[in-house]
Short mmCIF file of C-alpha atoms in Angstrom, two decimals:
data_model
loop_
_atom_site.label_atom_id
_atom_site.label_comp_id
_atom_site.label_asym_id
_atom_site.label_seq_id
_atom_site.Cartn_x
_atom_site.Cartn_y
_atom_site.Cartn_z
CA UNK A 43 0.00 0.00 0.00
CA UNK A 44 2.98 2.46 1.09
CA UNK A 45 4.26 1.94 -2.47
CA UNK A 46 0.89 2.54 -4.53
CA UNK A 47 0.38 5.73 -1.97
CA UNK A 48 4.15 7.30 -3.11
CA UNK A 49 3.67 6.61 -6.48
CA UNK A 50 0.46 8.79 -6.53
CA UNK A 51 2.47 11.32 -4.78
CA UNK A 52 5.21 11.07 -7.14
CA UNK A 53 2.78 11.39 -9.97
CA UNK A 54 1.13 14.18 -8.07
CA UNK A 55 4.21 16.44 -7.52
CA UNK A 56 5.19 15.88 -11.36
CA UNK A 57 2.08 17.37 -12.43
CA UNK A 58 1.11 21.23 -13.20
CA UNK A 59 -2.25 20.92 -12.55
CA UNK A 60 -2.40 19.68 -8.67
CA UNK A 61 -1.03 22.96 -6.94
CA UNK A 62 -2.77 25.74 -8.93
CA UNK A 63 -5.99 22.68 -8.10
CA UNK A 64 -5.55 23.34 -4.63
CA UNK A 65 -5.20 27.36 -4.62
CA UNK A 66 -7.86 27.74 -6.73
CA UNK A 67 -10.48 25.61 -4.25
CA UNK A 68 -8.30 27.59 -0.95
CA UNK A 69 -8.84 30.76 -3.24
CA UNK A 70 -12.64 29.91 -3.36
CA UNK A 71 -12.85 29.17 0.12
CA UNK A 72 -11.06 32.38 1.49
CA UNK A 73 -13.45 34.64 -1.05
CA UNK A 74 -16.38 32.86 1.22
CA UNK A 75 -15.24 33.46 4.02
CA UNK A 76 -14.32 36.89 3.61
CA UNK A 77 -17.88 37.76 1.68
CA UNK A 78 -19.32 36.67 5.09
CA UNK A 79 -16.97 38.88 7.75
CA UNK A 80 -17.97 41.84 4.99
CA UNK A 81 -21.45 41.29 5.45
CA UNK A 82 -21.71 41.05 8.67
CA UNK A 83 -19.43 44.45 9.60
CA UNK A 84 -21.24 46.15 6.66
CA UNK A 85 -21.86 49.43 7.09
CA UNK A 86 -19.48 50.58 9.36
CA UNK A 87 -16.22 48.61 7.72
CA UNK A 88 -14.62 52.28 6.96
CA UNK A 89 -14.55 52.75 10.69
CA UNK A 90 -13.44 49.34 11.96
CA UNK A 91 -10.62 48.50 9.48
CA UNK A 92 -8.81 52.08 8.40
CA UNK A 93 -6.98 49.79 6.07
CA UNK A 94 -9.75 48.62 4.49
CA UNK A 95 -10.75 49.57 0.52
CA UNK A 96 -13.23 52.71 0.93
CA UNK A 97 -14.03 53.24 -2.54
CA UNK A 98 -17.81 53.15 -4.15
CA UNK A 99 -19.37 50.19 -5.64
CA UNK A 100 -18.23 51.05 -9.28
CA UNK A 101 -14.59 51.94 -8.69
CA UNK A 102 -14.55 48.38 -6.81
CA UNK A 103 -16.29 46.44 -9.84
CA UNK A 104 -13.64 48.40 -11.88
CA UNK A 105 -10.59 47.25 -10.06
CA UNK A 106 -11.64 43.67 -8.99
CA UNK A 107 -12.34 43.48 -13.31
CA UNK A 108 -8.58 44.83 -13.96
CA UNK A 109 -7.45 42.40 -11.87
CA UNK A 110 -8.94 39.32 -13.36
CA UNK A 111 -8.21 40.10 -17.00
CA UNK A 112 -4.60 41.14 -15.33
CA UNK A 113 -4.11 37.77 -14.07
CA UNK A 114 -5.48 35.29 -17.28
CA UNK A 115 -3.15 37.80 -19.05
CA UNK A 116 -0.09 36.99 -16.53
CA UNK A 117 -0.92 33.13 -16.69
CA UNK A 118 -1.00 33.19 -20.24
CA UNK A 119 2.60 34.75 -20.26
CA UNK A 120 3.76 32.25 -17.16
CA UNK A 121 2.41 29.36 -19.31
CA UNK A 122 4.23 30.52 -22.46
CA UNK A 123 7.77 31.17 -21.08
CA UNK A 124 6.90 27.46 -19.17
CA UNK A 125 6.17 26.11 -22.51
CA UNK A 126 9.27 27.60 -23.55
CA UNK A 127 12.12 26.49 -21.24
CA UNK A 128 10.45 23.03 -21.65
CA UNK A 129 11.44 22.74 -25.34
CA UNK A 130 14.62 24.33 -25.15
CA UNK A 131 15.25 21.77 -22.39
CA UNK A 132 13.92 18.55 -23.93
CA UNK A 133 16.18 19.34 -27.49
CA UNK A 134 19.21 20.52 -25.24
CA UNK A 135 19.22 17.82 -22.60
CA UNK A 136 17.27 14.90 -23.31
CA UNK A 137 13.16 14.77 -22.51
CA UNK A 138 13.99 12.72 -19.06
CA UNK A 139 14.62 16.09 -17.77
CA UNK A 140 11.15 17.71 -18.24
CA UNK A 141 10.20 15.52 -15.12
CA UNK A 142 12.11 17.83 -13.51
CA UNK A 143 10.54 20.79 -14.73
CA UNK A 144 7.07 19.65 -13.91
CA UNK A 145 7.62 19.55 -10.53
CA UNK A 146 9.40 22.34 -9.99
CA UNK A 147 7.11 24.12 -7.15
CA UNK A 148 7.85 27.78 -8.34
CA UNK A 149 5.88 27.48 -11.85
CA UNK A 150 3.46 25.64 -10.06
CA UNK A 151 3.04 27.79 -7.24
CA UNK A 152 3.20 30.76 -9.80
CA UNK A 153 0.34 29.54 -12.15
CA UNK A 154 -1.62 28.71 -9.10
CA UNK A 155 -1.49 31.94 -7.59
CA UNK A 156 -2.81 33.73 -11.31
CA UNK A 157 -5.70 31.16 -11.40
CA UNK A 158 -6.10 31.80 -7.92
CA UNK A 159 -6.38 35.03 -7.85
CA UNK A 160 -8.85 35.58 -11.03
CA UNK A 161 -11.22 33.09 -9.29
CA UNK A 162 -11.00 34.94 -6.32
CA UNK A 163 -11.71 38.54 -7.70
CA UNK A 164 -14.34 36.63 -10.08
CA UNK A 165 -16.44 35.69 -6.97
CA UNK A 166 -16.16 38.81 -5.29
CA UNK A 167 -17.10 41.15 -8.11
CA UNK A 168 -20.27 39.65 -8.47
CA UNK A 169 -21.86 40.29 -4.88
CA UNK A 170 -20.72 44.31 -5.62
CA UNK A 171 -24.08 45.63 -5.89
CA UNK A 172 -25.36 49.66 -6.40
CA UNK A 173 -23.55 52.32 -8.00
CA UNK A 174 -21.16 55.14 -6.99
CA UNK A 175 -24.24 57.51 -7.28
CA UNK A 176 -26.98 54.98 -5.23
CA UNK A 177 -26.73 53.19 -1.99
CA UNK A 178 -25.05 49.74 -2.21
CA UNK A 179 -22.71 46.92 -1.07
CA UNK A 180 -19.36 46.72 -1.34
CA UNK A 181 -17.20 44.29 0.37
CA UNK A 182 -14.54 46.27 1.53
CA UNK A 183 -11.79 43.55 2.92
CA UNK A 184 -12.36 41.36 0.02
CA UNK A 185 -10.96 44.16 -2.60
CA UNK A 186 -8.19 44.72 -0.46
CA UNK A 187 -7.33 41.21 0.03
CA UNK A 188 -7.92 41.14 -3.88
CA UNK A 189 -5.11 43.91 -4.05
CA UNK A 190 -2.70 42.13 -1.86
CA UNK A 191 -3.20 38.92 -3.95
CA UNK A 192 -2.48 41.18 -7.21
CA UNK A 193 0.51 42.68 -5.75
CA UNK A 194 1.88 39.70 -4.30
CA UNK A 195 1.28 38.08 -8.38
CA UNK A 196 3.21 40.91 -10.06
CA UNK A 197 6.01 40.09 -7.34
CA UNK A 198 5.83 36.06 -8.10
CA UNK A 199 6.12 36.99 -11.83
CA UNK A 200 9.49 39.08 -11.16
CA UNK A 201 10.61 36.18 -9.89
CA UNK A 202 9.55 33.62 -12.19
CA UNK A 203 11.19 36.07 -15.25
CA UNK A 204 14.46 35.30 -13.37
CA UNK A 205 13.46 31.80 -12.16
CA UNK A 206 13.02 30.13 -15.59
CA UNK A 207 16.24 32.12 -16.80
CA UNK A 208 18.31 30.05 -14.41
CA UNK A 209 16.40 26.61 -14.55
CA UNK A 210 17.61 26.51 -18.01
CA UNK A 211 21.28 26.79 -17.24
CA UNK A 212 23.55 23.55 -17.97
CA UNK A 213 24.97 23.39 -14.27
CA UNK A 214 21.40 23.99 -12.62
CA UNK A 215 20.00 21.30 -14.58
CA UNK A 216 22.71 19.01 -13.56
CA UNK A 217 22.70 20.22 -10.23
CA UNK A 218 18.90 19.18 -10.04
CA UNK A 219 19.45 15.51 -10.94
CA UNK A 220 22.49 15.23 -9.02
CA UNK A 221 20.24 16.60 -5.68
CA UNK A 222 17.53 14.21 -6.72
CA UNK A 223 20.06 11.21 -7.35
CA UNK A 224 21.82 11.12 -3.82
CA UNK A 225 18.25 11.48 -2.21
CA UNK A 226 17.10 8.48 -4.00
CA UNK A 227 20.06 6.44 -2.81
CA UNK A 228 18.96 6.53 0.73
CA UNK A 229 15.86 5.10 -0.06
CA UNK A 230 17.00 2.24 -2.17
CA UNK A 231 13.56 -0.13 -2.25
CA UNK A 232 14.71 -3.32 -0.55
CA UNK A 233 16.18 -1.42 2.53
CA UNK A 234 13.25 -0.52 4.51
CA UNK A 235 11.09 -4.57 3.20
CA UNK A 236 11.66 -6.79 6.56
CA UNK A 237 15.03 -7.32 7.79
CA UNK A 238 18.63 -8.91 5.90
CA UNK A 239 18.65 -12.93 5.91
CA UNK A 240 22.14 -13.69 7.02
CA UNK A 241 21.95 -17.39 5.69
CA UNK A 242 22.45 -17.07 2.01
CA UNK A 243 23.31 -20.61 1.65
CA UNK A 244 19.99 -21.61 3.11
CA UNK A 245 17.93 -20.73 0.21
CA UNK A 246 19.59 -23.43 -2.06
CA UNK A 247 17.84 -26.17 -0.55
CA UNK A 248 14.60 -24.30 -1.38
CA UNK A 249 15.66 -24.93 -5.42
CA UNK A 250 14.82 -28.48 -5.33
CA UNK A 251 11.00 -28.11 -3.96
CA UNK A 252 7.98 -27.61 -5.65
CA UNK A 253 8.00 -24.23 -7.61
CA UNK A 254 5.19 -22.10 -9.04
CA UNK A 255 5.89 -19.37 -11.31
CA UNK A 256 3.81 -16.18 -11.93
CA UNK A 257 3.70 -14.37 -15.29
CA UNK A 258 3.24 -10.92 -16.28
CA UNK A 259 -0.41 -10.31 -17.72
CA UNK A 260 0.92 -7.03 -18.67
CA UNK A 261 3.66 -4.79 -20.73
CA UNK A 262 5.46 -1.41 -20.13
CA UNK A 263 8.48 -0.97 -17.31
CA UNK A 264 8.10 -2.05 -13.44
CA UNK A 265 7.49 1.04 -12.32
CA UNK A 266 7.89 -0.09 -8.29
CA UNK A 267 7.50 -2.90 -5.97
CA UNK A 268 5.04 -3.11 -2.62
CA UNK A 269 7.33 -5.06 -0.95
CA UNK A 270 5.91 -5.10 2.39
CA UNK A 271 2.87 -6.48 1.22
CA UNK A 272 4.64 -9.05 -0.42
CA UNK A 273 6.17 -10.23 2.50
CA UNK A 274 3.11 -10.50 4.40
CA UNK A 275 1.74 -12.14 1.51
CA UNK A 276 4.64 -15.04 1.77
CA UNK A 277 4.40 -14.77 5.23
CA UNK A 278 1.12 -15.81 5.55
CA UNK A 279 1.02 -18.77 2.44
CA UNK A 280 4.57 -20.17 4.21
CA UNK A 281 6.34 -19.14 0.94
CA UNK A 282 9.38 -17.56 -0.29
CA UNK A 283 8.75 -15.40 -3.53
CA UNK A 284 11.74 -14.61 -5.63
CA UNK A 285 11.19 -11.72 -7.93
CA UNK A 286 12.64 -11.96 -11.07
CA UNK A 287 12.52 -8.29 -12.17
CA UNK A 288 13.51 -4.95 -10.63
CA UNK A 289 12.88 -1.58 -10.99
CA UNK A 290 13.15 0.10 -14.40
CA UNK A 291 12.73 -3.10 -16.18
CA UNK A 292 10.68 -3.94 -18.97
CA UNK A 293 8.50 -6.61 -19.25
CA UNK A 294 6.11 -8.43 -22.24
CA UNK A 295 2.92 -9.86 -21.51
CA UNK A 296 3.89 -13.61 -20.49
CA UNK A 297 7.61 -12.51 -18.75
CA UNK A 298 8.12 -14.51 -15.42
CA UNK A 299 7.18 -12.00 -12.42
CA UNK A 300 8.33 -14.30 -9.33
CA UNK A 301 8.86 -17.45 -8.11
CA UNK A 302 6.60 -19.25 -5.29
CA UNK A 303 8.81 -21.54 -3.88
CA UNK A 304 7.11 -24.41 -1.73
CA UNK A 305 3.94 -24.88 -3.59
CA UNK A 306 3.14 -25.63 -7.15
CA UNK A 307 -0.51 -23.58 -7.26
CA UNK A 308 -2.33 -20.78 -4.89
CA UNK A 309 -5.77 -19.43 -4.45
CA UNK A 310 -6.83 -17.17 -7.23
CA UNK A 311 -6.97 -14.40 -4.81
CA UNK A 312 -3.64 -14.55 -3.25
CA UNK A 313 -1.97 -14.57 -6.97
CA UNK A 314 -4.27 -11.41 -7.95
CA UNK A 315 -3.06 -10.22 -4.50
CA UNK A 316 0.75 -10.88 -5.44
CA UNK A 317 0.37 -9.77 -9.20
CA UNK A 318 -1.19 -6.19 -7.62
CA UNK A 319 2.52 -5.75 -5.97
CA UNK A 320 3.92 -4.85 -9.21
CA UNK A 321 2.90 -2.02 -10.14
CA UNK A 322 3.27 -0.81 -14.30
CA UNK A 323 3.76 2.33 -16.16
CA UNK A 324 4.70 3.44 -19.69
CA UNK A 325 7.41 5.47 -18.98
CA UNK A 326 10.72 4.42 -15.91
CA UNK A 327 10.25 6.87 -13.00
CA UNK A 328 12.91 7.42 -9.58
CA UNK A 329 10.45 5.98 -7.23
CA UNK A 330 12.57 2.50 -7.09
CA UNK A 331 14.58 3.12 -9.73
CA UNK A 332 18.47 3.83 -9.13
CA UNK A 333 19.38 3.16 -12.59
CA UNK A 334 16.85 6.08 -14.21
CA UNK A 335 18.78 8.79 -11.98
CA UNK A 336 22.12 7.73 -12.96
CA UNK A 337 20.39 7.96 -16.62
CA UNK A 338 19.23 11.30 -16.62
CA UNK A 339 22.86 12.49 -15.72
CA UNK A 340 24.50 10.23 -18.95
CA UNK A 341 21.47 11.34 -21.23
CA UNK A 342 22.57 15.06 -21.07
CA UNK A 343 26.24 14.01 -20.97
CA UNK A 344 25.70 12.56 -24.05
CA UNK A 345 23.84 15.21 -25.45
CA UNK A 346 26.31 17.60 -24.55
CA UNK A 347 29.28 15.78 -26.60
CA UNK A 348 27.14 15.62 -29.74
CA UNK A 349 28.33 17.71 -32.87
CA UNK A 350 24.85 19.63 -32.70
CA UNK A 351 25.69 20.71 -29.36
CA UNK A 352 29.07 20.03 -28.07
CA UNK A 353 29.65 21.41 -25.51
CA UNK A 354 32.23 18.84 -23.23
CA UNK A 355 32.24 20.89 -20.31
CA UNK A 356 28.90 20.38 -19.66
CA UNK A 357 29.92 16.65 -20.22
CA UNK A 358 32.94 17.04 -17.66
CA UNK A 359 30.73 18.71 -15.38
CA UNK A 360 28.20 15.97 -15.57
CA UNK A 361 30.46 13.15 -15.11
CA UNK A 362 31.67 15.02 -11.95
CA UNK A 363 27.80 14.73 -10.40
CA UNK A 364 28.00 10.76 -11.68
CA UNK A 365 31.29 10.72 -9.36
CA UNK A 366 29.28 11.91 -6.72
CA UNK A 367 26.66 9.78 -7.04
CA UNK A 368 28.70 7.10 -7.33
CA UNK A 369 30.88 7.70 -3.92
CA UNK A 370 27.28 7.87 -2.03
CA UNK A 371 26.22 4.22 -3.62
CA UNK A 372 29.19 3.16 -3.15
CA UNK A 373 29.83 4.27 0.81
CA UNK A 374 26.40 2.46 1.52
CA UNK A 375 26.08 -1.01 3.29
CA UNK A 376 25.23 -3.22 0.37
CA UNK A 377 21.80 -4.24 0.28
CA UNK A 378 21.10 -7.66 1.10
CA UNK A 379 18.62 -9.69 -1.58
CA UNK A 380 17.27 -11.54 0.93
CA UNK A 381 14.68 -10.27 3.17
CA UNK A 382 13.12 -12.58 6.25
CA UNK A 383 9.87 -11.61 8.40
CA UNK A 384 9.79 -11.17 12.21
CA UNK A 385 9.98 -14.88 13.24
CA UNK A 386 13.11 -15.21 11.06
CA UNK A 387 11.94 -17.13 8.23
CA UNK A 388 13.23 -16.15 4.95
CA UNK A 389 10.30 -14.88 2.66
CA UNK A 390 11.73 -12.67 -0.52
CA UNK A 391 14.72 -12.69 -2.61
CA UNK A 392 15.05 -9.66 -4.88
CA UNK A 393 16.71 -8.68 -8.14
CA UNK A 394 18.54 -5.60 -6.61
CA UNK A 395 20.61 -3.50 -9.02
CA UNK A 396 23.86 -2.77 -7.23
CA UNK A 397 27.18 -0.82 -8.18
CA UNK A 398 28.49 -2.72 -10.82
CA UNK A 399 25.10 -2.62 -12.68
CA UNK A 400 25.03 1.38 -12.14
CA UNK A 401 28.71 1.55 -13.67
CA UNK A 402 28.09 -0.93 -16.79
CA UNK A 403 25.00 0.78 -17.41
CA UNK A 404 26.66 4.30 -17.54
CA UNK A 405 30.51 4.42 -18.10
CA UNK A 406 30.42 2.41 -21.45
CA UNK A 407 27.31 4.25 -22.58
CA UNK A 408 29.23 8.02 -22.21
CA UNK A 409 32.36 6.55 -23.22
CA UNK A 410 31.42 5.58 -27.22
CA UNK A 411 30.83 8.82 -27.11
CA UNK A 412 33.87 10.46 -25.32
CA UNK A 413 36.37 8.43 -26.59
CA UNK A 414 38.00 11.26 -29.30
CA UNK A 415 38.12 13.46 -26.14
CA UNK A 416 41.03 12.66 -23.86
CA UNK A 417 39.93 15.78 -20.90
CA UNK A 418 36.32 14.01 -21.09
CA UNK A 419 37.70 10.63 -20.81
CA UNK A 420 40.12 11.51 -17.74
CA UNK A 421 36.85 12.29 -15.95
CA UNK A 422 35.37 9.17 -16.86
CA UNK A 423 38.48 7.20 -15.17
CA UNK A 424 37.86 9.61 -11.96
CA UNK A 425 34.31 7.76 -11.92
CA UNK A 426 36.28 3.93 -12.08
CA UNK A 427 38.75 5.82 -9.48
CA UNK A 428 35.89 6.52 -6.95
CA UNK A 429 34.15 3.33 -7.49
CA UNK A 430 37.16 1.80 -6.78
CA UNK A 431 38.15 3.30 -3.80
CA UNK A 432 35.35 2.49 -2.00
CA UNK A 433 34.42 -1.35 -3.74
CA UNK A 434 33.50 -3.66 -1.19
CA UNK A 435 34.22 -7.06 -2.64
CA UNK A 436 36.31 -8.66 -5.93
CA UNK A 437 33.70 -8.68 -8.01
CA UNK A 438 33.17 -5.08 -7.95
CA UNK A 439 37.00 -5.01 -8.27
CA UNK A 440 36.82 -7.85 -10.85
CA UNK A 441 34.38 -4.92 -13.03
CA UNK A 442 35.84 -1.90 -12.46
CA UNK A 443 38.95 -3.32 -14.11
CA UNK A 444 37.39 -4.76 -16.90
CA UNK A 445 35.47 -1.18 -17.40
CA UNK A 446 38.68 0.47 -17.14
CA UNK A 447 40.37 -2.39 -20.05
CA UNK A 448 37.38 -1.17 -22.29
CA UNK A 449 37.83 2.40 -21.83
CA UNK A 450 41.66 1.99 -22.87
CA UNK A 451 41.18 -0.06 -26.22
CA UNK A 452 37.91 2.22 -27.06
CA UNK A 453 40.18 4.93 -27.01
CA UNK A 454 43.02 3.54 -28.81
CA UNK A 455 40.78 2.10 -31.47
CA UNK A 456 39.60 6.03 -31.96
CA UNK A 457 42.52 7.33 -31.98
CA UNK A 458 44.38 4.72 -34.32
CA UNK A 459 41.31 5.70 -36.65
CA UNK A 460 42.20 9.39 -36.34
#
C-alpha cells in the first residue's frame, strides 16, 4: 500500500495541474469566508478596518475586473515562457529532464497563484451591488485582500522572469538531478522490506522443492515494488517469492514476475493479491529506480558531446555529479537480496541492481561517445577511481577493471582511426 500511496504522490508532484488545483479551491474558500466577515461588519467597515478599501461600488467592480483580465493575461505569459524552457530543455538535454521541470514548485506555485487570484476577484465582483451615485454593497476587505493577492502576483512573476532564466542553465540542470540522485540512494527499495537474511546458503535447498511461477499479464516498465505487502503475503502462504525483475525493467505480456517456492498452485486471490505488488507504467520513474537517476545524468552528458551541441564541459561537469553519485552508492552497506519476516523465516529474494550494474549501465554508454576526447575521458576514469576506492568485494573489483580495459582499447581504437 505504502508503495501505490508514493507513487500517486510522485505522480502528483510531477504534475502542473495539482497545486494551482488546490489554490484555486483555498482561493474559493477564502473569497467565502471573507464575503461573510464583509457582510456582517457592513456598514461601518470604513470605521473598523482604516486599512480597508473605501471606494464606491463602481470603482470596486472596476478594479476587482482589472485584476482578473490582469491575471489570465499573466498566466498566459507564465504558461508561455513554461512552454518555452520546456522545449529548449527537452532538445538541449534529453526529454527525461522535463520531469524535472514539472515539478518544480515555483511554476506551479506561480500559475496557481494567477488562477487563484482571477477566481477569487471573479467571486467577489459579483456580490458588488449599487452604483457610486446609489446606496449599495461593497465588500470592503475582500478588494483589499484582492489587491494584496495582485501585488503579491506581479512580485511572483518578477521572480519567475528570473526563475526560468536560471532553470535553463547547464549546471542547474545538472545540479537538479544530481540533488535528486543522492536522495534516491537513501531510499533504495529493498532497505526498509523486513530485515537482511544472514543465511544465504539456506535458500539453495529451497531450489529443489515444488516451484510455481507467476507471469506478467501485462507490458510497459516495473514502475515499483510493494514489498511489504509481499512479505506479508509469503508470510502468511509459508512461501518464499523470488522476484525476477527490478525496478526500471521492462516486461512483455507472459515474462516470469516471481517465483513461489514451496507450492506448485495458490488461491486465485492470493496470486491477484501478489500480481497487484507490481505495479506498471509506460514510462521508468525514480520511485525504485536507481538506474533512471544515474540515466538522466548520462542522457545530457551525451547530449552535450554531440556535434549539434558540443559542448564537453557540460559533459565534464556531468560526469563530476555521476562521481558523486557514485561515492554515495558506493559508501552504503550493500543491500542484502534476501529479506526474512519477524519470526526469522526467509520470505523474498530480490533482483537488486547494485554498483556494478550502475557503472556498466553508464561508463560504457558516455564513453562511445567520449572516446576522441582525452579531458572528457580523464573524468570518466575519476568515476572507475571513486568506485574503486570504496568497492566492497572482488567482483566489484573484478568490473571496475574490466570497465577500465574497455575504456583503454575504445580509445586507442579512436585514436588509431584518427
Amino acid at each position: 500500500m505504502r508503495a501505490r500511496w508514493n507513487r500517486i504522490l510522485e505522480v502528483l508532484e510531477t504534475n502542473f495541474w495539482f497545486v494551482p488545483l488546490l489554490m484555486l479551491l483555498a482561493s474559493g474558500a477564502l473569497a467565502v469566508f471573507l464575503l461573510y466577515i464583509d457582510q456582517r461588519y457592513d456598514p461601518g467597515v470604513d470605521t473598523t478596518f482604516s486599512w480597508a478599501y473605501s471606494g464606491g461600488p463602481d470603482g470596486a467592480r472596476s478594479l476587482l475586473s482589472t485584476i482578473a483580465g490582469s491575471m489570465i493575461t499573466a498566466a498566459s505569459v507564465t504558461f508561455s515562457l513554461a512552454s518555452v524552457a520546456l522545449s529548449i530543455a527537452s532538445q538541449q538535454y534529453g526529454s527525461r529532464v522535463l520531469r524535472n521541470f514539472m515539478r518544480d514548485k515555483v511554476t506551479q506555485i506561480l500559475l496557481g497563484t494567477f488562477v487563484s487570484t482571477f477566481l477569487y476577484s471573479v467571486l467577489v465582483v459579483r456580490t458588488i451591488r449599487g452604483t457610486d451615485n446609489s446606496s449599495g454593497f461593497v465588500p470592503a476587505i475582500s478588494v483589499t485582500v484582492a489587491i494584496v493577492l495582485a501585488v503579491f502576483s506581479l512580485i511572483l512573476l518578477v521572480y519567475f522572469i528570473h526563475h526560468v532564466s536560471s532553470s535553463i542553465q547547464a549546471s542547474h540542470i545538472v545540479n537538479v538531478i544530481a540533488e535528486d540522485l543522492e536522495d534516491t540512494i537513501p531510499r533504495l527499495y529493498p532497505s526498509g522490506a523486513g530485515d537482511p537474511f544472514p543465511h544465504t546458503p539456506a535458500f539453495e535447498a529451497f531450489r529443489h522443492r515444488e516451484r510455481l511461477t507467476l507471469t506478467s499479464s501485462r507490458t510497459g516498465y516495473l514502475q515499483s515494488l510493494d514489498l511489504d505487502r509481499l512479505l506479508e503475503i509469503a508470510s502468511d502462504c509459508n512461501l518464499i517469492i523470488e522476484l525476477s525483475p527490478a525496478p526500471g525493467d521492462h516486461l512483455v505480456q507472459g515474462d516470469p514476475l516471481a517465483h513461489l517456492w514451496g507450492t506448485r498452485e495458490v488461491k486465485e486471490e492470493t496470486e491477484h493479491n501478489i500480481l497487484g505488488c507490481f505495479l506498471f507504467g509506460g514510462e521508468r520513474t525514480p520511485l525504485q529506480d536507481i538506474r533512471y537517476q544515474f540515466q538522466q545524468l548520462t542522457d545530457v552528458i551525451i547530449r552535450a558531446l554531440s556535434p549539434g551541441i558540443n559542448d564537453p564541459f557540460t559533459a565534464v561537469n556531468g560526469i563530476d555529479k555521476v562521481a558523486s553519485g557514485i561515492a554515495v552508492l558506493a559508501k552504503r552497506p550493500r543491500v542484502s537480496e534476501m529479506r526474512e519476516d519477524k519470526s526469522g523465516e526467509l520470505r523474498l529474494v530480490l533482483s537488486t541492481p547494485n554498483l556494478t550494474d550502475v557503472l556498466k549501465e553508464t561508463v560504457p554508454h558516455i564513453a562511445i561517445y567520449a572516446a576522441a576526447d582525452r579531458f572528457v575521458m580523464a573524468s570518466l576514469r575519476r568515476v572507475l577511481d571513486v568506485a574503486e576506492r570504496e568497492q566492497q568485494d572482488d567482483r566489484e573489483r573484478l568490473v571496475i577493471s574490466q570497465l577500465r580495459k574497455e575504456l583503454d582499447n575504445l580509445q586507442a581504437k579512436t585514436a588509431s582511426l584518427s
